[in-house]
XYZ file of C-alpha atoms in Angstrom:
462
model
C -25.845 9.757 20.404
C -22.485 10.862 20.294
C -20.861 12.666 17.532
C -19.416 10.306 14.804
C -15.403 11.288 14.503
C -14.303 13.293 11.110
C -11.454 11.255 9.433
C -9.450 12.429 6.435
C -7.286 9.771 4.562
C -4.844 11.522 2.288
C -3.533 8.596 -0.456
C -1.353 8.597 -3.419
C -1.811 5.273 -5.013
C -4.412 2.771 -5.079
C -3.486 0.534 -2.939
C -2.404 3.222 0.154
C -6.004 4.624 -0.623
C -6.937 0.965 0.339
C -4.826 0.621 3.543
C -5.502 4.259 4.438
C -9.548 3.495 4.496
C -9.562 0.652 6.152
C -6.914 1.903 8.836
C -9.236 4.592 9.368
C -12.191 2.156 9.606
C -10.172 -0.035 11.923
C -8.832 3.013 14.179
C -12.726 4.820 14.384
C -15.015 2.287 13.628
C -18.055 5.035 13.721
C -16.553 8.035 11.324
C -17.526 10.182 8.718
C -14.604 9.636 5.921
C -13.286 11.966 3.585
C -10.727 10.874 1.148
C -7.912 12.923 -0.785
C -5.874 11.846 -3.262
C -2.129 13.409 -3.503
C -1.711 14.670 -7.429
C 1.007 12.979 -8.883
C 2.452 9.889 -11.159
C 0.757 6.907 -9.344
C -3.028 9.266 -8.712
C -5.466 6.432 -9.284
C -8.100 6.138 -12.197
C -11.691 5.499 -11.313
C -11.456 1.627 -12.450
C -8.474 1.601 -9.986
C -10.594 3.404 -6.856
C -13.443 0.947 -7.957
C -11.348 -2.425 -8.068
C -10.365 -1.121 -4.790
C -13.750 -1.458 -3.428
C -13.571 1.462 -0.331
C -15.264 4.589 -0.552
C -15.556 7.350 0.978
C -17.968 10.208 1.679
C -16.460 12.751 -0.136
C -12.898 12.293 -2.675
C -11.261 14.883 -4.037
C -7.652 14.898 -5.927
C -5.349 17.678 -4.127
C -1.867 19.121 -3.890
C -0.031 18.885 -0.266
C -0.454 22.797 0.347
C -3.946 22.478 -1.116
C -4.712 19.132 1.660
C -2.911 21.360 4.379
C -5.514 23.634 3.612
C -8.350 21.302 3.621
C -7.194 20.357 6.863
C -6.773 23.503 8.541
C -10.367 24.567 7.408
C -12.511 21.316 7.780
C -11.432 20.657 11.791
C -10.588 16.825 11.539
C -10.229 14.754 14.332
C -8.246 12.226 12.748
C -5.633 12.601 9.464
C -4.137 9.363 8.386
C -1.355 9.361 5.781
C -1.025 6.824 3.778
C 1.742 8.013 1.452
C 5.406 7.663 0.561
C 7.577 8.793 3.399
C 8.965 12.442 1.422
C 5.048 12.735 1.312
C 4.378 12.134 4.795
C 7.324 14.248 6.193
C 6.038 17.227 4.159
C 2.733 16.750 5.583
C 4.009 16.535 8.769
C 5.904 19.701 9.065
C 3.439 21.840 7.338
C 0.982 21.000 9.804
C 3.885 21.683 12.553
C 3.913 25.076 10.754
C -0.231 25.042 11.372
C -0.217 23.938 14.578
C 3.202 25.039 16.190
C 2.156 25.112 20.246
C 0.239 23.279 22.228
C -3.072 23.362 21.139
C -6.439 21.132 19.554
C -5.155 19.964 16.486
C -5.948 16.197 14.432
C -4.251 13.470 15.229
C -2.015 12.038 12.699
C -1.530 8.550 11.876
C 0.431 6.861 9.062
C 2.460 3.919 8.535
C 3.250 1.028 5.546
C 1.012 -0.910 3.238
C 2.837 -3.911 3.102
C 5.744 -5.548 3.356
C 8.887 -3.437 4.585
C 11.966 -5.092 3.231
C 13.769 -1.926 1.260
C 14.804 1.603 2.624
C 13.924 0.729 6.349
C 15.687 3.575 7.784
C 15.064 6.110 5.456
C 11.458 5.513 5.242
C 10.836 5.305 8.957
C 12.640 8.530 9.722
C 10.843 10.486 7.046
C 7.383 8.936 8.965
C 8.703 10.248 12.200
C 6.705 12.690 13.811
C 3.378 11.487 13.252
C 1.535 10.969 16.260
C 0.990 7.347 15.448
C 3.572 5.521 13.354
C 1.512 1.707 12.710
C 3.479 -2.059 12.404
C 2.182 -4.134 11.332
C 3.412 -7.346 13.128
C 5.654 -7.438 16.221
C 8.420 -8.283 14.009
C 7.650 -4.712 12.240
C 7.429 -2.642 15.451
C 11.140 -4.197 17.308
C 12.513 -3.162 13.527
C 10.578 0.314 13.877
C 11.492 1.195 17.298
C 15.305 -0.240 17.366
C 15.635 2.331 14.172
C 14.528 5.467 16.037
C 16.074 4.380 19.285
C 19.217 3.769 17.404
C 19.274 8.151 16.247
C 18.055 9.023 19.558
C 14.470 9.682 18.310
C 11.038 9.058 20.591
C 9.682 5.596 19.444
C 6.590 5.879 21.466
C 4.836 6.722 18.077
C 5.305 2.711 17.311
C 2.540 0.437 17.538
C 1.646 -2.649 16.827
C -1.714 -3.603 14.438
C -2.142 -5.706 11.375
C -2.458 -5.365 7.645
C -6.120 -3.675 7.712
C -7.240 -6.323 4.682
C -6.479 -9.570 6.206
C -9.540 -11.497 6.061
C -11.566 -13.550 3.910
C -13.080 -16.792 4.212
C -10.638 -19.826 5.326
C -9.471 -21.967 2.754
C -11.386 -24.616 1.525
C -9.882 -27.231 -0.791
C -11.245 -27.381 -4.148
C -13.354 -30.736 -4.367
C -14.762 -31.013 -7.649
C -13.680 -27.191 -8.819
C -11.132 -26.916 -10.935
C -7.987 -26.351 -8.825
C -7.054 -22.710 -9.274
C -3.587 -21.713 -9.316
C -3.136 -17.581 -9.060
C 0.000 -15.886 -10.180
C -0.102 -12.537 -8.133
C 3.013 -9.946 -10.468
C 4.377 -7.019 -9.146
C 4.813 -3.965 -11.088
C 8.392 -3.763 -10.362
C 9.434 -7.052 -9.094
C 11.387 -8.470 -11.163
C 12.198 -5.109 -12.845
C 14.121 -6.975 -16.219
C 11.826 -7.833 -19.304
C 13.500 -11.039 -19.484
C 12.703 -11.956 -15.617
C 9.273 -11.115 -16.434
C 8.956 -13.147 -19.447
C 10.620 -16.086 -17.601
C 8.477 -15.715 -14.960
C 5.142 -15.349 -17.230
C 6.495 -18.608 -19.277
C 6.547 -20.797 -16.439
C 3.031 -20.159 -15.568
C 2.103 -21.214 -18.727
C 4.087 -23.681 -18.985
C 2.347 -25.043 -15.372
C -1.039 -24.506 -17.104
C 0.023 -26.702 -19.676
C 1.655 -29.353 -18.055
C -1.598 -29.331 -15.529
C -4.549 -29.309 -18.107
C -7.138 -29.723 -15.464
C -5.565 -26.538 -13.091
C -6.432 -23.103 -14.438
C -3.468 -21.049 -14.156
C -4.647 -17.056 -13.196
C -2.303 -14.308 -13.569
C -3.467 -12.051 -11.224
C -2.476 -8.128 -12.803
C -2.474 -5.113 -10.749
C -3.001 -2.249 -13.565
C -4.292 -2.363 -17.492
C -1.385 -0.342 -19.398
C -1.076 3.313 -19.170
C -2.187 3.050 -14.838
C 0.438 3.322 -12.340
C 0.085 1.746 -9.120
C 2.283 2.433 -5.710
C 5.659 1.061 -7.980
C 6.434 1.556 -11.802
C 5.918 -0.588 -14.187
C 7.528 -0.592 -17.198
C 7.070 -3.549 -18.625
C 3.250 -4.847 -18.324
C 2.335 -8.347 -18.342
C -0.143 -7.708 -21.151
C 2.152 -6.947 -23.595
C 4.245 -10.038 -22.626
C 1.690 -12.203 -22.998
C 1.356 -11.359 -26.383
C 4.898 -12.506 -27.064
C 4.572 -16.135 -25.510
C 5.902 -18.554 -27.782
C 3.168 -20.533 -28.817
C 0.285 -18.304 -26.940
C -1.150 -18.536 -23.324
C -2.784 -22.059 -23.333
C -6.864 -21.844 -23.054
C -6.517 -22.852 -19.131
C -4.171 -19.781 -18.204
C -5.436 -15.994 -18.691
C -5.006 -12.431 -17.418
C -7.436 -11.209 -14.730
C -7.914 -7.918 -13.030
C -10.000 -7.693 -9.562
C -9.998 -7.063 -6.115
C -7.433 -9.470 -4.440
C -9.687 -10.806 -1.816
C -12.016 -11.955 -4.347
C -9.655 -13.288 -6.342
C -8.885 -15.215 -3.311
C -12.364 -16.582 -2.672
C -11.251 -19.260 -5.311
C -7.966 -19.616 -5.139
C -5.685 -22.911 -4.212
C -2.681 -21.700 -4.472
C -1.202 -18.428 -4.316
C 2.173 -17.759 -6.365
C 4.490 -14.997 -6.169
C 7.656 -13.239 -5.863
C 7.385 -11.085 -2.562
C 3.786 -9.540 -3.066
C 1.911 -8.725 -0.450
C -1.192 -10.606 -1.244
C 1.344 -14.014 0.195
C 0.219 -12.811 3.297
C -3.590 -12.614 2.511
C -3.615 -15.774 1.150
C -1.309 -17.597 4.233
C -4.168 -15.685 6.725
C -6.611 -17.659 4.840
C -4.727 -21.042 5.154
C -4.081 -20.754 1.224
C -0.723 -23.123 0.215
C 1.484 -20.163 -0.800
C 4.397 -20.037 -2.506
C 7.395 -17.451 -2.704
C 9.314 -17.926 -6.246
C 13.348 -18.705 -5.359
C 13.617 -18.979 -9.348
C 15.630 -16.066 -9.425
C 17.611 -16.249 -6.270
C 16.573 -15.020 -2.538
C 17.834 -11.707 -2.938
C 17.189 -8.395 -0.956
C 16.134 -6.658 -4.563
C 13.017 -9.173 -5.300
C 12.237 -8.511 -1.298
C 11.828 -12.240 -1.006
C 14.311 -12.467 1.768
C 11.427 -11.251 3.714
C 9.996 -14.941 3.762
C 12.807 -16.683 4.975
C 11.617 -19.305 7.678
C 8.168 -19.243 6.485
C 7.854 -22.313 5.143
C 6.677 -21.015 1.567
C 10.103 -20.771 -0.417
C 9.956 -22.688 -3.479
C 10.735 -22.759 -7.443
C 8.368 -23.413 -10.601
C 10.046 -26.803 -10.623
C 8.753 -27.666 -7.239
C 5.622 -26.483 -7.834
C 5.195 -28.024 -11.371
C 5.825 -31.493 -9.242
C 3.377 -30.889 -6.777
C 4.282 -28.701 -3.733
C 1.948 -27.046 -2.173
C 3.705 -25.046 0.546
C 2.348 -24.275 3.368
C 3.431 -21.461 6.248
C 5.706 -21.815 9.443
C 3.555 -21.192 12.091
C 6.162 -19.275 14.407
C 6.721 -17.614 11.438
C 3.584 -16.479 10.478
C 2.407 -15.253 14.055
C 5.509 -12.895 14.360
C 4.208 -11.298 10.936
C 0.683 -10.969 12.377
C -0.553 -13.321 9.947
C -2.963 -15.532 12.022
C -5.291 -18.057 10.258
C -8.425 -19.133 11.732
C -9.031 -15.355 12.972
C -12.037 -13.778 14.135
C -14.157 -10.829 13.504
C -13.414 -7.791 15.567
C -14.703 -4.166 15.533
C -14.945 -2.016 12.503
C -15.463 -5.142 10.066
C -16.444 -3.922 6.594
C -19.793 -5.122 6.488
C -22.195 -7.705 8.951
C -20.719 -11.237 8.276
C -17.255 -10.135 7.092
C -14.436 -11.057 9.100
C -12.606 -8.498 10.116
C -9.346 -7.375 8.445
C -7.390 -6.673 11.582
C -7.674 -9.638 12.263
C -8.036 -10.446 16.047
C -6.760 -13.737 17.265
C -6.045 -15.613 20.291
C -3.229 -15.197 22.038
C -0.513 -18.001 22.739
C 0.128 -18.912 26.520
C -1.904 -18.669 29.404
C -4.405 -16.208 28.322
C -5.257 -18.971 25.008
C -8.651 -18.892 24.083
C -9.628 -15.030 24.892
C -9.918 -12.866 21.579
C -7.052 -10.280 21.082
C -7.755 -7.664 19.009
C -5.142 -6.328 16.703
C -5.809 -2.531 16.601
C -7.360 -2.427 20.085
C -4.193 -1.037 21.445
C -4.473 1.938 18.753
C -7.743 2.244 18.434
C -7.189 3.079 22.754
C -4.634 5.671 22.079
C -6.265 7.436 18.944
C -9.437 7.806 21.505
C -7.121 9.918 24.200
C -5.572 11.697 21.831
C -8.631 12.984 19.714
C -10.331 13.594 23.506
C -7.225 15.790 24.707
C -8.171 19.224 24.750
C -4.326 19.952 23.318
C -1.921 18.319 22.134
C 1.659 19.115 21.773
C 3.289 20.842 18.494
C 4.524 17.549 15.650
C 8.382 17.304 16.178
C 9.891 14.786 13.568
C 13.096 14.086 13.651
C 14.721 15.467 10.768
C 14.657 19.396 11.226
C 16.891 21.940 9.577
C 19.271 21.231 12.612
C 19.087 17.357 11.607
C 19.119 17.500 8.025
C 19.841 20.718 6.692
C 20.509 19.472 3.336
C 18.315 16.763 3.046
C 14.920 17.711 4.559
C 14.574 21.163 2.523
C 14.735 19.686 -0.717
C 11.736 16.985 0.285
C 9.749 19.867 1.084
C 10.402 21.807 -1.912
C 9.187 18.871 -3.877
C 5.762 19.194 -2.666
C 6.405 23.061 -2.613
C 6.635 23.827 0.815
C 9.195 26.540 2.287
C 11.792 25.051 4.666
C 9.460 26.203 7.616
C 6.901 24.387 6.255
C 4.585 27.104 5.364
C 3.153 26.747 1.589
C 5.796 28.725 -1.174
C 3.700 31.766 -2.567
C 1.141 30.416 -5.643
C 1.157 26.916 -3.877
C -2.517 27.132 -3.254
C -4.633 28.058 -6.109
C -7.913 29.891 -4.981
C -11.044 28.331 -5.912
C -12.834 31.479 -5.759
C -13.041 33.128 -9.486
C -12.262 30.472 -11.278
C -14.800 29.215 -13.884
C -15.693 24.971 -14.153
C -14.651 25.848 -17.675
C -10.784 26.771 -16.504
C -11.337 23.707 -13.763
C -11.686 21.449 -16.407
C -9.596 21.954 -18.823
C -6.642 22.169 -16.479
C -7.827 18.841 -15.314
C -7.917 17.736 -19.129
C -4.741 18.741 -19.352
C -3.333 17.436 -16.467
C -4.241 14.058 -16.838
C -2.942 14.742 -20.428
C 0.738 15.212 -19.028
C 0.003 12.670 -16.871
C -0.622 9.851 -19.461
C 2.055 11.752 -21.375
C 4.471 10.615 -18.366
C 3.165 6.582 -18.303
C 3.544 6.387 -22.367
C 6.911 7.524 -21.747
C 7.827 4.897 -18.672
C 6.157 1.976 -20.414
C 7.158 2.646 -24.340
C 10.165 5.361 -24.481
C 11.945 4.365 -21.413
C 12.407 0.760 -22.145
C 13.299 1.381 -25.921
C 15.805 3.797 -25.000
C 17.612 1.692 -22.098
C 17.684 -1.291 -25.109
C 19.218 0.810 -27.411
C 21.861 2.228 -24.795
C 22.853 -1.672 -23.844
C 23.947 -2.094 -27.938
């Protein structure tokens, strides 16, 4: 039997810990996975890693030196970062300071949890270097590749998958269920308390005017968590300020999306993510317009899909449903099949393989198979060539040392002296408090975004 593939997945957030897993699932179906979690703001709790629903064989919280480290030690075959890009980049050129000639090394991959409608450029160059550098849709990889062609960078990093978590049962409509209307928010979309509250209102006011609906609003944290964005106003605390109350058909849930999705009739939201879940299950979807198509709320993305609409619509009736052009250019297929690395017997696979249009209709195309192929020659090389991302200190000499300072890393990429504590001598006593008191600072940090901040920016607009 042959040996099952080592894969490390360092994450910063909950839901990159979530695409990172199940990218690594997709990419090496047989692995052995060990998960890291990159200290900082968003680090997940354990109800978050739990919601989430992916585990891994080992998980451990770490610094970037410390995970640089790791990797040089443990001998992985594959590393996939699923991080911000500053995070990436550093990654990337400390293991070019590992690994700087030709030689057996892991392969990296990395690449974006969602939808990509802010900071294209920047975020694509600081991903640059990474072995693999995932889309996922064809619309994603012509954006990907026409952005490093345009600097003169190698695009051959680019490839084409799928979100990792489309799957799910297809829709079925409700019968004699209660139709179920979900509200998925966004931590930072809108960003104003007074979007927010509008936006909360007219769910509730939905719920009322459709007593036999029950109106979910679907939350991604419980105050004092940070997910992938800020948040600094929480739905929870603005649904305690709804004139008149939530009505008894309309209440706050937590959970893992999919499930959520098991029972859901129609999805509502801004620009979340979870649209394109819930259009891969056939689920009417709508994108709010109630506060403009604008580039900020990253609803723009959804232009042409068929699933643009306002409370008002809704409230009538509308139940959108996606463009079908559309929807196949985002790599959001209904109707797909299971493919390899599915998350459990029966489940249908979140890369969601599909037939193809045209004369091959009819034979299965799977969505990671063209990864999947070059992760396998690239783990079986017996050397591979030194990372080279594009920015350098040539490239950006201004720019690229500070991102590496952040995550304290010299400009070569080599860890700045004290980076990386040694385990060796410390007692579980000292281990423990500092993590006391680091998740101290850290809660320290979300009191201050959710309760200071927004005080402060009210008192500096009288």
């Amino acid at each position: 039997m042959p040996e099952r593939k080592r894969v490390a997945v360092l994450a910063d957030s909950d839901t990159r810990w979530k695409w990172g897993a199940l990218t690594a699932r997709r990419l090496v179906p047989d692995h052995q996975l060990t998960g890291y979690l990159l200290r900082g703001r968003a680090t997940p709790t354990a109800r978050q890693l739990g919601e989430v629903g992916v585990r891994a064989d080992r998980l451990s919280e770490v610094t970037c030196a410390e995970f640089l480290a790791e990797i040089e030690r443990e001998h992985y075959d594959v590393v996939v970062l699923a991080l911000v890009g500053g995070a990436v980049q550093a990654v990337l050129h400390g293991a070019r300071a590992l690994w700087p000639k030709p030689e057996k090394r892991p392969v990296f991959v990395t690449g974006y949890v969602g939808v990509v409608y802010e900071k294209l450029a920047d975020g694509l160059l600081l991903r640059h270097g990474a072995d693999l550098v995932l889309a996922n849709s064809r619309h994603d990889a012509e954006r990907f590749r026409a952005v490093y062609e345009g600097v003169g960078a190698d695009a051959g990093a680019v490839t084409e998958t799928a979100l990792p978590f489309l799957g799910g049962a297809p829709y079925e409509p409700a019968g004699s269920r209660a139709h179920t209307v979900v509200f998925a928010v966004q931590p930072s979309v809108p960003d104003s308390r007074a979007d927010r509250a509008y936006l909360l209102e007219r769910a509730a006011a939905h719920a009322r005017l459709h007593p036999d609906r029950e109106v979910l609003i679907k939350l991604r944290s419980k105050p004092g968590e940070h997910t992938t964005h800020l948040e600094e106003q929480p739905y929870q605390r603005l649904a305690e300020k709804v004139p008149g109350g939530l009505p008894a058909n309309c209440r706050l849930v937590y959970g893992n999306m999919g499930e959520v999705l098991d029972g859901t009739d129609l999805l509502v939201t801004v620009s979340s993510t979870a649209a394109l879940e819930s259009l891969h299950r056939s689920i009417p979807t709508a994108i709010l317009t109630d506060l403009g198509i604008r580039e900020a709320l990253g609803n723009h993305h959804f232009l042409g899909s068929g699933c643009l609409a306002s409370w008002d619509q809704l409230d009538s009736g509308l139940l959108p449903e996606g463009d079908p052009v559309w929807l196949a250019a985002q790599g959001v297929l209904p109707g797909a099949a299971p493919g390899p690395g599915a998350l459990a017997p029966g489940m249908p696979d979140p890369a969601a393989p599909r037939p193809p249009a045209g004369p091959a209709a009819g034979v299965a195309h799977d969505a990671y198979a063209v990864a999947r192929a070059k992760v396998a020659g690239l783990v079986a090389a017996t050397r591979l060539p030194a990372l080279a991302p594009y920015y350098t200190l040539t490239t950006a000499p201004r720019y690229l040392p500070g991102i590496l300072a952040r995550h304290h890393l010299a400009p070569d990429g080599t860890p700045l002296p004290g980076a990386v504590r040694p385990a060796a001598g410390e007692s579980r006593l000292r281990r423990r408090l500092r993590a006391h008191l680091r998740e101290a600072a850290r809660g320290a940090y979300r009191h201050g975004v959710q309760r200071v901040a927004p005080v402060i920016r009210r008192l500096g607009e009288l």
